[in-house]
Amino acid sequence: MQQQYWVDDFYIDVSRNQITYQDHTQTLAPKALAVLTVLAKHQGEVLSQDTLLDAVWPDVIVSPNTLQRSIAQLRKAFGDDGKAQGFIKTHAKQGYSLEANVQWGNNKSKAASLSNMVLSNNAQLEHALPAKQNTPQNDKNSASTFKFAYAAVGGLLAIGALALLYKPQPQTLNITKLTALTATDNRENAGIYSPDGDYVVFHRYEDRLCINNIWAKNTQTQAEFQLTQQLKSNGTHTFSADGNTLYFVQEQDCRQPITQKLCYQLMSLDFAKSLISPQQPTTLMECKNSRLRAPNWMNGGSLALLQQHDTRWELIRYAIESKESQIIYGSEDDNVISYAYSKNENLIALTTVNTNNEYHLVLVSPQGKVRSKTAIQYPTEIARYRFIYPSFSPLDEKLVFSTGRQLFTLSYDGQIENVSLPLDEPMGSPNFHPDGDRILVIKGFYDRDIASFSFAQPTTVTAQTDNTFPQAKFDIIERSISSEGSAVFQPNGDKLAFRSQRSGIDQVWISDGQSSQQLSNFAMDSYIEGLVWSQDGQSLMANSAKALYQLALDRSTQHFAFPMPIEQLFDWDSEQQTALANIRVAGLIQFAQLDLRALTYTILREAPVNWAQYSDNKQIIYTDQLDRFWQTATIEDTFIDALITQGSDKRFVFKNSTLYGVNEQFQFWRYNLSNEQFEVLTQLPKTLDYLTDVRGTTALISLRINAKKELAELTISN
């Protein structure tokens, strides 16, 4: 394909996505230049919208609005307001044509010569003027000639001045400064700007008091204001257009859970009153059998929300006044991952995963009309199954998202580009200031250590007793200033395997009690979701970046290339070469048993589970999303009644016919499946993250030492 050509006096370089006029160069979206190139190849011909869409967006579903935006970008680059249509002409109900002259070739010397045109025209016109004669007629002719000549020069100078004054929309993010906005011992997250940009509003979780509240900070005076009292929510929030009301989703325990343990309430809060004193929010809507998250105020007085039924998410619109909801986007073929709303464009951008585990960027109107649907082109530095959570940006037709330590742009046509980012800590949730010159981000670290404790003297209890148990005395056995976890004892050995981010990336490490060594070499922004020893203790199965890897102690590695993402690895039977995992099938997460030899799977439950392990007789123990314990059987799964109140999100361990777990009161217990004896063993600290392994009378746990998140601001250069 021809990469360079001329349209009148504009030099087009498709390979660089650039249009140059005189000394002024503009960078345009690749698809816009592709439209121009098709029109240039058929200069003077009228091409229909369908012809252009098929040529530029083959095999992609896009609407005519996408083409119209590209035409508008091109006209803007040519300095054409769309009324004169000196370059690209619209033919009603027929299509478009390029009316300017086209010259093919890569000779850019013509562009350099254009910069001298304005300077030379004045001298050329002066030499061309006739000598002044002292006659009335000649004076009249001379005045007329001078009037025309200077008008021509003035026009050329005006064009040059307009070219110098014209500032196109930025096409790249140049981040020049990082400024901390909060500096406390607490965890701040979900930061947004107020519509006037005068405040940042965020959640602050105080570890010492176990309290979460919404706070505001004045960006000019730095004064902080607590807006709520002991809030139960920690999700995102949004402002009404006038900045008077905050909307957010609150989570709380359901009194009588049926399909989920948490109820979800859409809340509103008077922002002005809250700046004076903390206020009690008002409940607008409650969901007991579906989940809500990510509210966004839209033009016209309605909220966009993500709602989940079973395991599928869809985007809905909730009208504040009528209290009615309506689906904006969602189908059996598409599961919504994330979305963002632009009030300037009145446009919604969604990232979705379909039944073939393909990821798309979908642009829709608030009424649900699909404007375009484009496959996201993942670069090598982003894992294949990584979810993308983008935000609208001031860049022309580009969104911005973070993977942790890296920032990227995502164009409307699905292209991803890296952004240079001056951060050495994980960063997420980019949110742009209303002026577009700053980005609000959440950065910080998670310090978690590995501890062991003994439970040699259990206390037997019944349902009628109300005993207080002594705190477990634990020893920290692996620590750093970063996150350690998932520690598991080596079968028939004295080594310990665990995951750690001490090198800056989540990796598998091995310790012999004296020293530790890194075993894996996973890519940046990869996260390990499951770590299990083989039965002979000579290798480990790790789930990193939603893929399975067998890591041998001799440092050899085997990748199991399943055709779908592995969301969470629970257990591995190395003799039978099977594994238990949550996997994403047809866009939905389901519980399955994997055959590692054939790279096939068997669905065990058409919903995800919280945790699972093989029993001694190769049956399966698992907890569902209500934290209830189940055991698989020949005909149907059996509910373990004795543990009805003992489940939690702290995982469990099954060893020698005995279940070990932690309940919601942080009591460590065991239950023998053979004799059905239940015992509470000790009290664990509330900083416990997970129970990870048991050997004899010693247990391994992950303890949260410090979890610091703070608001920061990235400044964008002009």
PDB file of N, CA, C and O in Angstrom, residues 144-189:
ATOM      1  N   SER A 144      -5.909  50.000  -7.307  1.00  0.00           N
ATOM      2  CA  SER A 144      -6.640  48.734  -7.432  1.00  0.00           C
ATOM      3  C   SER A 144      -5.693  47.543  -7.394  1.00  0.00           C
ATOM      4  O   SER A 144      -5.955  46.526  -6.767  1.00  0.00           O
ATOM      5  N   THR A 145      -4.561  47.713  -8.126  1.00  0.00           N
ATOM      6  CA  THR A 145      -3.585  46.626  -8.167  1.00  0.00           C
ATOM      7  C   THR A 145      -2.983  46.369  -6.795  1.00  0.00           C
ATOM      8  O   THR A 145      -2.837  45.232  -6.352  1.00  0.00           O
ATOM      9  N   PHE A 146      -2.616  47.484  -6.095  1.00  0.00           N
ATOM     10  CA  PHE A 146      -2.055  47.331  -4.756  1.00  0.00           C
ATOM     11  C   PHE A 146      -3.057  46.684  -3.805  1.00  0.00           C
ATOM     12  O   PHE A 146      -2.724  45.852  -2.986  1.00  0.00           O
ATOM     13  N   LYS A 147      -4.318  47.102  -3.956  1.00  0.00           N
ATOM     14  CA  LYS A 147      -5.365  46.544  -3.090  1.00  0.00           C
ATOM     15  C   LYS A 147      -5.463  45.032  -3.265  1.00  0.00           C
ATOM     16  O   LYS A 147      -5.533  44.264  -2.310  1.00  0.00           O
ATOM     17  N   PHE A 148      -5.410  44.587  -4.527  1.00  0.00           N
ATOM     18  CA  PHE A 148      -5.486  43.147  -4.808  1.00  0.00           C
ATOM     19  C   PHE A 148      -4.242  42.421  -4.302  1.00  0.00           C
ATOM     20  O   PHE A 148      -4.317  41.363  -3.694  1.00  0.00           O
ATOM     21  N   ALA A 149      -3.080  43.049  -4.551  1.00  0.00           N
ATOM     22  CA  ALA A 149      -1.828  42.394  -4.178  1.00  0.00           C
ATOM     23  C   ALA A 149      -1.722  42.210  -2.678  1.00  0.00           C
ATOM     24  O   ALA A 149      -1.396  41.135  -2.181  1.00  0.00           O
ATOM     25  N   TYR A 150      -2.008  43.281  -1.936  1.00  0.00           N
ATOM     26  CA  TYR A 150      -1.893  43.176  -0.487  1.00  0.00           C
ATOM     27  C   TYR A 150      -2.987  42.292   0.104  1.00  0.00           C
ATOM     28  O   TYR A 150      -2.794  41.665   1.145  1.00  0.00           O
ATOM     29  N   ALA A 151      -4.134  42.248  -0.572  1.00  0.00           N
ATOM     30  CA  ALA A 151      -5.171  41.315  -0.121  1.00  0.00           C
ATOM     31  C   ALA A 151      -4.691  39.880  -0.251  1.00  0.00           C
ATOM     32  O   ALA A 151      -4.921  39.037   0.616  1.00  0.00           O
ATOM     33  N   ALA A 152      -3.983  39.592  -1.366  1.00  0.00           N
ATOM     34  CA  ALA A 152      -3.447  38.240  -1.572  1.00  0.00           C
ATOM     35  C   ALA A 152      -2.400  37.901  -0.527  1.00  0.00           C
ATOM     36  O   ALA A 152      -2.390  36.815   0.060  1.00  0.00           O
ATOM     37  N   VAL A 153      -1.481  38.889  -0.290  1.00  0.00           N
ATOM     38  CA  VAL A 153      -0.445  38.664   0.717  1.00  0.00           C
ATOM     39  C   VAL A 153      -1.076  38.478   2.097  1.00  0.00           C
ATOM     40  O   VAL A 153      -0.710  37.601   2.877  1.00  0.00           O
ATOM     41  N   GLY A 154      -2.077  39.328   2.390  1.00  0.00           N
ATOM     42  CA  GLY A 154      -2.755  39.219   3.680  1.00  0.00           C
ATOM     43  C   GLY A 154      -3.418  37.875   3.857  1.00  0.00           C
ATOM     44  O   GLY A 154      -3.404  37.295   4.940  1.00  0.00           O
ATOM     45  N   GLY A 155      -4.018  37.379   2.769  1.00  0.00           N
ATOM     46  CA  GLY A 155      -4.655  36.070   2.849  1.00  0.00           C
ATOM     47  C   GLY A 155      -3.665  34.973   3.143  1.00  0.00           C
ATOM     48  O   GLY A 155      -3.905  34.087   3.968  1.00  0.00           O
ATOM     49  N   LEU A 156      -2.488  35.039   2.456  1.00  0.00           N
ATOM     50  CA  LEU A 156      -1.460  34.035   2.700  1.00  0.00           C
ATOM     51  C   LEU A 156      -0.939  34.108   4.127  1.00  0.00           C
ATOM     52  O   LEU A 156      -0.711  33.098   4.785  1.00  0.00           O
ATOM     53  N   LEU A 157      -0.718  35.367   4.596  1.00  0.00           N
ATOM     54  CA  LEU A 157      -0.246  35.518   5.970  1.00  0.00           C
ATOM     55  C   LEU A 157      -1.284  35.019   6.970  1.00  0.00           C
ATOM     56  O   LEU A 157      -0.954  34.443   8.004  1.00  0.00           O
ATOM     57  N   ALA A 158      -2.563  35.268   6.678  1.00  0.00           N
ATOM     58  CA  ALA A 158      -3.628  34.794   7.575  1.00  0.00           C
ATOM     59  C   ALA A 158      -3.643  33.283   7.657  1.00  0.00           C
ATOM     60  O   ALA A 158      -3.817  32.705   8.725  1.00  0.00           O
ATOM     61  N   ILE A 159      -3.463  32.639   6.483  1.00  0.00           N
ATOM     62  CA  ILE A 159      -3.418  31.173   6.466  1.00  0.00           C
ATOM     63  C   ILE A 159      -2.261  30.664   7.311  1.00  0.00           C
ATOM     64  O   ILE A 159      -2.378  29.731   8.094  1.00  0.00           O
ATOM     65  N   GLY A 160      -1.087  31.348   7.154  1.00  0.00           N
ATOM     66  CA  GLY A 160       0.074  30.953   7.948  1.00  0.00           C
ATOM     67  C   GLY A 160      -0.155  31.142   9.432  1.00  0.00           C
ATOM     68  O   GLY A 160       0.210  30.311  10.258  1.00  0.00           O
ATOM     69  N   ALA A 161      -0.821  32.264   9.784  1.00  0.00           N
ATOM     70  CA  ALA A 161      -1.099  32.521  11.197  1.00  0.00           C
ATOM     71  C   ALA A 161      -2.055  31.489  11.770  1.00  0.00           C
ATOM     72  O   ALA A 161      -1.887  31.015  12.899  1.00  0.00           O
ATOM     73  N   LEU A 162      -3.079  31.122  10.983  1.00  0.00           N
ATOM     74  CA  LEU A 162      -4.027  30.113  11.450  1.00  0.00           C
ATOM     75  C   LEU A 162      -3.340  28.774  11.669  1.00  0.00           C
ATOM     76  O   LEU A 162      -3.641  28.051  12.618  1.00  0.00           O
ATOM     77  N   ALA A 163      -2.394  28.449  10.770  1.00  0.00           N
ATOM     78  CA  ALA A 163      -1.670  27.187  10.913  1.00  0.00           C
ATOM     79  C   ALA A 163      -0.857  27.170  12.194  1.00  0.00           C
ATOM     80  O   ALA A 163      -0.739  26.157  12.871  1.00  0.00           O
ATOM     81  N   LEU A 164      -0.263  28.356  12.536  1.00  0.00           N
ATOM     82  CA  LEU A 164       0.534  28.424  13.751  1.00  0.00           C
ATOM     83  C   LEU A 164      -0.337  28.389  15.006  1.00  0.00           C
ATOM     84  O   LEU A 164       0.045  27.843  16.032  1.00  0.00           O
ATOM     85  N   LEU A 165      -1.530  29.012  14.921  1.00  0.00           N
ATOM     86  CA  LEU A 165      -2.413  29.072  16.077  1.00  0.00           C
ATOM     87  C   LEU A 165      -3.154  27.768  16.318  1.00  0.00           C
ATOM     88  O   LEU A 165      -3.564  27.473  17.428  1.00  0.00           O
ATOM     89  N   TYR A 166      -3.349  26.984  15.276  1.00  0.00           N
ATOM     90  CA  TYR A 166      -4.142  25.756  15.402  1.00  0.00           C
ATOM     91  C   TYR A 166      -3.423  24.749  16.286  1.00  0.00           C
ATOM     92  O   TYR A 166      -2.261  24.441  16.083  1.00  0.00           O
ATOM     93  N   LYS A 167      -4.101  24.253  17.292  1.00  0.00           N
ATOM     94  CA  LYS A 167      -3.544  23.250  18.194  1.00  0.00           C
ATOM     95  C   LYS A 167      -4.430  22.021  18.165  1.00  0.00           C
ATOM     96  O   LYS A 167      -5.543  22.048  18.702  1.00  0.00           O
ATOM     97  N   PRO A 168      -3.980  20.953  17.553  1.00  0.00           N
ATOM     98  CA  PRO A 168      -4.807  19.754  17.503  1.00  0.00           C
ATOM     99  C   PRO A 168      -4.893  19.089  18.872  1.00  0.00           C
ATOM    100  O   PRO A 168      -4.108  19.377  19.763  1.00  0.00           O
ATOM    101  N   GLN A 169      -5.866  18.212  19.028  1.00  0.00           N
ATOM    102  CA  GLN A 169      -5.992  17.451  20.263  1.00  0.00           C
ATOM    103  C   GLN A 169      -4.729  16.615  20.467  1.00  0.00           C
ATOM    104  O   GLN A 169      -4.177  16.061  19.522  1.00  0.00           O
ATOM    105  N   PRO A 170      -4.217  16.512  21.715  1.00  0.00           N
ATOM    106  CA  PRO A 170      -3.030  15.688  21.945  1.00  0.00           C
ATOM    107  C   PRO A 170      -3.317  14.235  21.599  1.00  0.00           C
ATOM    108  O   PRO A 170      -4.407  13.744  21.819  1.00  0.00           O
ATOM    109  N   GLN A 171      -2.316  13.560  21.064  1.00  0.00           N
ATOM    110  CA  GLN A 171      -2.475  12.163  20.676  1.00  0.00           C
ATOM    111  C   GLN A 171      -1.713  11.216  21.595  1.00  0.00           C
ATOM    112  O   GLN A 171      -1.854  10.017  21.500  1.00  0.00           O
ATOM    113  N   THR A 172      -0.859  11.776  22.467  1.00  0.00           N
ATOM    114  CA  THR A 172      -0.114  10.958  23.412  1.00  0.00           C
ATOM    115  C   THR A 172      -0.165  11.614  24.786  1.00  0.00           C
ATOM    116  O   THR A 172      -0.398  12.814  24.913  1.00  0.00           O
ATOM    117  N   LEU A 173       0.050  10.809  25.823  1.00  0.00           N
ATOM    118  CA  LEU A 173       0.106  11.309  27.187  1.00  0.00           C
ATOM    119  C   LEU A 173       1.563  11.474  27.588  1.00  0.00           C
ATOM    120  O   LEU A 173       2.324  10.507  27.582  1.00  0.00           O
ATOM    121  N   ASN A 174       1.951  12.700  27.913  1.00  0.00           N
ATOM    122  CA  ASN A 174       3.290  12.967  28.409  1.00  0.00           C
ATOM    123  C   ASN A 174       3.175  13.376  29.871  1.00  0.00           C
ATOM    124  O   ASN A 174       2.784  14.500  30.190  1.00  0.00           O
ATOM    125  N   ILE A 175       3.496  12.451  30.756  1.00  0.00           N
ATOM    126  CA  ILE A 175       3.337  12.673  32.188  1.00  0.00           C
ATOM    127  C   ILE A 175       4.636  13.237  32.747  1.00  0.00           C
ATOM    128  O   ILE A 175       5.711  12.647  32.580  1.00  0.00           O
ATOM    129  N   THR A 176       4.537  14.391  33.391  1.00  0.00           N
ATOM    130  CA  THR A 176       5.735  15.100  33.833  1.00  0.00           C
ATOM    131  C   THR A 176       5.932  15.120  35.340  1.00  0.00           C
ATOM    132  O   THR A 176       7.051  15.339  35.798  1.00  0.00           O
ATOM    133  N   LYS A 177       4.871  14.911  36.116  1.00  0.00           N
ATOM    134  CA  LYS A 177       5.012  15.067  37.562  1.00  0.00           C
ATOM    135  C   LYS A 177       4.026  14.173  38.298  1.00  0.00           C
ATOM    136  O   LYS A 177       2.920  13.949  37.838  1.00  0.00           O
ATOM    137  N   LEU A 178       4.462  13.691  39.454  1.00  0.00           N
ATOM    138  CA  LEU A 178       3.617  12.908  40.348  1.00  0.00           C
ATOM    139  C   LEU A 178       3.491  13.650  41.670  1.00  0.00           C
ATOM    140  O   LEU A 178       4.503  13.989  42.291  1.00  0.00           O
ATOM    141  N   THR A 179       2.262  13.922  42.108  1.00  0.00           N
ATOM    142  CA  THR A 179       2.025  14.654  43.347  1.00  0.00           C
ATOM    143  C   THR A 179       1.130  13.832  44.261  1.00  0.00           C
ATOM    144  O   THR A 179       0.060  13.384  43.843  1.00  0.00           O
ATOM    145  N   ALA A 180       1.555  13.627  45.515  1.00  0.00           N
ATOM    146  CA  ALA A 180       0.728  12.908  46.487  1.00  0.00           C
ATOM    147  C   ALA A 180      -0.385  13.821  46.981  1.00  0.00           C
ATOM    148  O   ALA A 180      -0.153  14.991  47.292  1.00  0.00           O
ATOM    149  N   LEU A 181      -1.612  13.303  47.058  1.00  0.00           N
ATOM    150  CA  LEU A 181      -2.751  14.076  47.543  1.00  0.00           C
ATOM    151  C   LEU A 181      -3.150  13.696  48.961  1.00  0.00           C
ATOM    152  O   LEU A 181      -3.691  14.506  49.694  1.00  0.00           O
ATOM    153  N   THR A 182      -2.932  12.443  49.337  1.00  0.00           N
ATOM    154  CA  THR A 182      -3.205  12.010  50.703  1.00  0.00           C
ATOM    155  C   THR A 182      -1.973  11.299  51.231  1.00  0.00           C
ATOM    156  O   THR A 182      -1.243  10.661  50.466  1.00  0.00           O
ATOM    157  N   ALA A 183      -1.745  11.389  52.516  1.00  0.00           N
ATOM    158  CA  ALA A 183      -0.575  10.757  53.129  1.00  0.00           C
ATOM    159  C   ALA A 183      -0.934  10.337  54.551  1.00  0.00           C
ATOM    160  O   ALA A 183      -0.536  10.967  55.520  1.00  0.00           O
ATOM    161  N   THR A 184      -1.733   9.279  54.669  1.00  0.00           N
ATOM    162  CA  THR A 184      -2.159   8.786  55.972  1.00  0.00           C
ATOM    163  C   THR A 184      -1.748   7.325  56.115  1.00  0.00           C
ATOM    164  O   THR A 184      -1.208   6.718  55.193  1.00  0.00           O
ATOM    165  N   ASP A 185      -2.030   6.758  57.279  1.00  0.00           N
ATOM    166  CA  ASP A 185      -1.775   5.336  57.509  1.00  0.00           C
ATOM    167  C   ASP A 185      -2.952   4.475  57.081  1.00  0.00           C
ATOM    168  O   ASP A 185      -2.963   3.270  57.329  1.00  0.00           O
ATOM    169  N   ASN A 186      -3.947   5.086  56.451  1.00  0.00           N
ATOM    170  CA  ASN A 186      -5.156   4.374  56.058  1.00  0.00           C
ATOM    171  C   ASN A 186      -5.091   3.977  54.581  1.00  0.00           C
ATOM    172  O   ASN A 186      -4.120   4.263  53.879  1.00  0.00           O
ATOM    173  N   ARG A 187      -6.155   3.338  54.143  1.00  0.00           N
ATOM    174  CA  ARG A 187      -6.245   2.927  52.737  1.00  0.00           C
ATOM    175  C   ARG A 187      -7.278   3.790  52.025  1.00  0.00           C
ATOM    176  O   ARG A 187      -8.467   3.764  52.369  1.00  0.00           O
ATOM    177  N   GLU A 188      -6.838   4.554  51.043  1.00  0.00           N
ATOM    178  CA  GLU A 188      -7.744   5.368  50.239  1.00  0.00           C
ATOM    179  C   GLU A 188      -7.910   4.735  48.862  1.00  0.00           C
ATOM    180  O   GLU A 188      -6.933   4.239  48.283  1.00  0.00           O
ATOM    181  N   ASN A 189      -9.119   4.767  48.347  1.00  0.00           N
ATOM    182  CA  ASN A 189      -9.351   4.230  47.001  1.00  0.00           C
ATOM    183  C   ASN A 189     -10.579   4.876  46.396  1.00  0.00           C
ATOM    184  O   ASN A 189     -11.243   5.703  47.018  1.00  0.00           O
TER     185      ASN A 189
END
